[in-house]
Amino acid sequence: MRYPKLFEHIAALTPLPASEWLKAEVLAREQALDKRALFLRPGDPADRFGLVLQGVFRAVRVSARGEESIKAFRAEGELIGAYAEMLQGQPSMTSIEALEPGRVLAFQARDLQALEAGHPCWAQLARRVAEQHYILKERREQEFLDLSAEERLERFWQEHPHLHGRVPQRDVAAYLGITEVALSRIVSRRRKRAE
Amino acid sequence: MRYPKLFEHIAALTPLPASEWLKAEVLAREQALDKRALFLRPGDPADRFGLVLQGVFRAVRVSARGEESIKAFRAEGELIGAYAEMLQGQPSMTSIEALEPGRVLAFQARDLQALEAGHPCWAQLARRVAEQHYILKERREQEFLDLSAEERLERFWQEHPHLHGRVPQRDVAAYLGITEVALSRIVSRRRKRAE
DNA sequence: ACCTGGGCTTAACCCAGGTTAAGGCGGCCT
DNA sequence: AGGCCGCCTTAACCTGGGTTAAGCCCAGGT
């Protein structure tokens, strides 16, 4: 087994026999990405995804007007990919970019589909993943509905302490749905109040 | 089969043998709800869900400050329930309320779990449901990140034309994440521009 | 040592949406 | 009929965040 830590992490979601994990490992390809390099770019077929071995990634959507908003940050052990587009068989509208030099374990979606035929644990895992993703998005929805930008910022650091110092402030702003100028204001407001 | 239309609707998501649907039907209980009646209230165990037979429902989250925001509207053929809480085994933080006199087909979550042991179609259905829910929430997230309130309103009516005339404006506002005053302003602004 | 560029901050001004409060309008009850 | 209630509108004022633009700081490259 080449990636025992990753196996642990994933098997925590659902019972996953080591033998099945080994079958997946041989289908995977390790990929190194420089800082700023894209794992996926808009227009690419959304037929692959990756597990982050090293680094922090951001999933970005570029709007029609050219503004970019950030759907998620992903660090070690987490999944990267254009999940919604994959489910719908559409090309990616998301780009996934390394914020630091990183490494991912890349899979072809069709390879995993093939494994599903061999053992029910993979379908079960796919379900768990969908459910977890749903829970996170619903939490985010609630934050947009109920919280001000300042409160969302506070939550963000509570929920993502491991990203501290690893993601530029402008990207945090794009995640919160505000501009970097507004975020800078909020931060300095808080700084003053803290004195 | 008591609910052939519902069966069609659900079988469209994933192949579902009629024999399995019949097993589910006998576990279900039809429930009538008056206007304003609650299918689920905050604090209830999130161990049941329903299929809407008739009526429009809203899923409401009441914040700590007492403001209510609306997570979703659900009409005929759609699912109601505190889905995220159910997945996490938590009590409901959502209340689900009939906007009109309505009827739902109610299931116990544990009954459906029992069916899963008997046939793989149920696990497959659960996965599809999770994936569909995810896709919807991601779409909503994108709307909050990229669109103004006015643009979100326009999208809302594009995506939910069947709700026209069935949901009060204040609830649309609570769905968009703005106040009813702001929504009224937007509507009259648009009215003027249209002349 | 100097320049450059990337990322952050600050300031000035504007506008969308929040807040509060005062009606308006129609349906429903007695 | 009259009165009440639920829902929507309008207005006045306030505030948070957007926009634009200038400047700062520092790491890296020459």
CSV table of C-alpha atoms in Angstrom, one decimal, chain A residues 61-63 65 67-72 83-85 87-88 94 113 116 122-124 126-127 130-135 137-142 144-148 151 174-177, chain B residues 61-63 65 67-72 83-85 87-88 94 113 116 122-124 126-127 130-135 137-142 144-148 151 174-177:
chain,number,residue,atom,x,y,z
A,61,ARG,CA,-15.6,29.9,-10.7
A,62,VAL,CA,-15.1,32.7,-13.1
A,63,SER,CA,-18.3,34.5,-13.7
A,65,ARG,CA,-18.2,39.4,-16.0
A,67,GLU,CA,-15.0,38.1,-11.4
A,68,GLU,CA,-13.7,35.1,-9.7
A,69,SER,CA,-15.4,33.6,-6.7
A,70,ILE,CA,-14.1,30.7,-4.6
A,71,LYS,CA,-16.2,27.6,-4.0
A,72,ALA,CA,-13.8,25.8,-1.7
A,83,TYR,CA,-18.0,17.4,-8.7
A,84,ALA,CA,-21.3,18.9,-9.7
A,85,GLU,CA,-20.3,19.0,-13.4
A,87,LEU,CA,-22.4,14.3,-11.8
A,88,GLN,CA,-24.1,16.1,-14.7
A,94,THR,CA,-14.6,25.4,-12.3
A,113,GLN,CA,-17.1,3.5,-11.9
A,116,GLU,CA,-18.1,-0.1,-8.3
A,122,TRP,CA,-17.4,2.0,-3.7
A,123,ALA,CA,-21.0,2.9,-4.3
A,124,GLN,CA,-21.4,3.3,-0.5
A,126,ALA,CA,-19.7,7.6,-3.4
A,127,ARG,CA,-22.9,8.1,-1.4
A,130,ALA,CA,-22.2,13.1,-1.8
A,131,GLU,CA,-23.8,13.4,1.6
A,132,GLN,CA,-20.8,15.1,3.1
A,133,HIS,CA,-20.5,17.5,0.3
A,134,TYR,CA,-24.2,18.3,0.7
A,135,ILE,CA,-23.8,18.9,4.4
A,137,LYS,CA,-22.9,23.3,1.1
A,138,GLU,CA,-26.0,23.5,3.3
A,139,ARG,CA,-23.9,25.0,6.1
A,140,ARG,CA,-22.5,27.5,3.7
A,141,GLU,CA,-26.0,28.4,2.4
A,142,GLN,CA,-27.0,29.1,6.0
A,144,PHE,CA,-25.0,33.4,3.5
A,145,LEU,CA,-28.6,33.6,4.6
A,146,ASP,CA,-28.1,34.5,8.3
A,147,LEU,CA,-24.6,36.0,8.7
A,148,SER,CA,-22.9,39.3,7.9
A,151,GLU,CA,-19.6,36.9,11.0
A,174,ALA,CA,-13.5,35.8,-2.8
A,175,TYR,CA,-14.7,32.8,-0.7
A,176,LEU,CA,-16.8,35.0,1.6
A,177,GLY,CA,-18.4,36.8,-1.4
B,61,ARG,CA,-34.4,27.9,9.7
B,62,VAL,CA,-34.9,30.2,12.6
B,63,SER,CA,-31.7,31.9,13.6
B,65,ARG,CA,-31.8,36.2,16.7
B,67,GLU,CA,-35.0,35.9,12.1
B,68,GLU,CA,-36.2,33.2,9.7
B,69,SER,CA,-34.6,32.3,6.5
B,70,ILE,CA,-35.9,29.9,4.0
B,71,LYS,CA,-33.8,27.0,2.7
B,72,ALA,CA,-36.2,25.7,0.1
B,83,TYR,CA,-32.1,16.1,5.4
B,84,ALA,CA,-28.7,17.4,6.7
B,85,GLU,CA,-29.8,16.7,10.3
B,87,LEU,CA,-27.6,12.4,7.9
B,88,GLN,CA,-25.9,13.6,11.0
B,94,THR,CA,-35.4,23.2,10.5
B,113,GLN,CA,-33.0,1.8,5.9
B,116,GLU,CA,-32.0,-1.0,1.7
B,122,TRP,CA,-32.7,1.9,-2.4
B,123,ALA,CA,-29.1,2.6,-1.7
B,124,GLN,CA,-28.7,3.8,-5.3
B,126,ALA,CA,-30.3,7.5,-1.7
B,127,ARG,CA,-27.1,8.3,-3.6
B,130,ALA,CA,-27.8,13.2,-2.2
B,131,GLU,CA,-26.2,14.1,-5.5
B,132,GLN,CA,-29.3,16.0,-6.7
B,133,HIS,CA,-29.5,17.9,-3.4
B,134,TYR,CA,-25.8,18.7,-3.7
B,135,ILE,CA,-26.2,20.1,-7.2
B,137,LYS,CA,-27.1,23.7,-3.1
B,138,GLU,CA,-24.0,24.3,-5.2
B,139,ARG,CA,-26.1,26.3,-7.7
B,140,ARG,CA,-27.5,28.4,-4.8
B,141,GLU,CA,-24.1,29.0,-3.4
B,142,GLN,CA,-23.0,30.3,-6.8
B,144,PHE,CA,-25.0,34.1,-3.5
B,145,LEU,CA,-21.4,34.5,-4.6
B,146,ASP,CA,-21.9,36.1,-8.0
B,147,LEU,CA,-25.3,37.7,-8.1
B,148,SER,CA,-27.0,40.7,-6.7
B,151,GLU,CA,-30.4,39.0,-10.2
B,174,ALA,CA,-36.4,35.2,3.1
B,175,TYR,CA,-35.3,32.8,0.5
B,176,LEU,CA,-33.2,35.4,-1.3
B,177,GLY,CA,-31.6,36.5,1.9
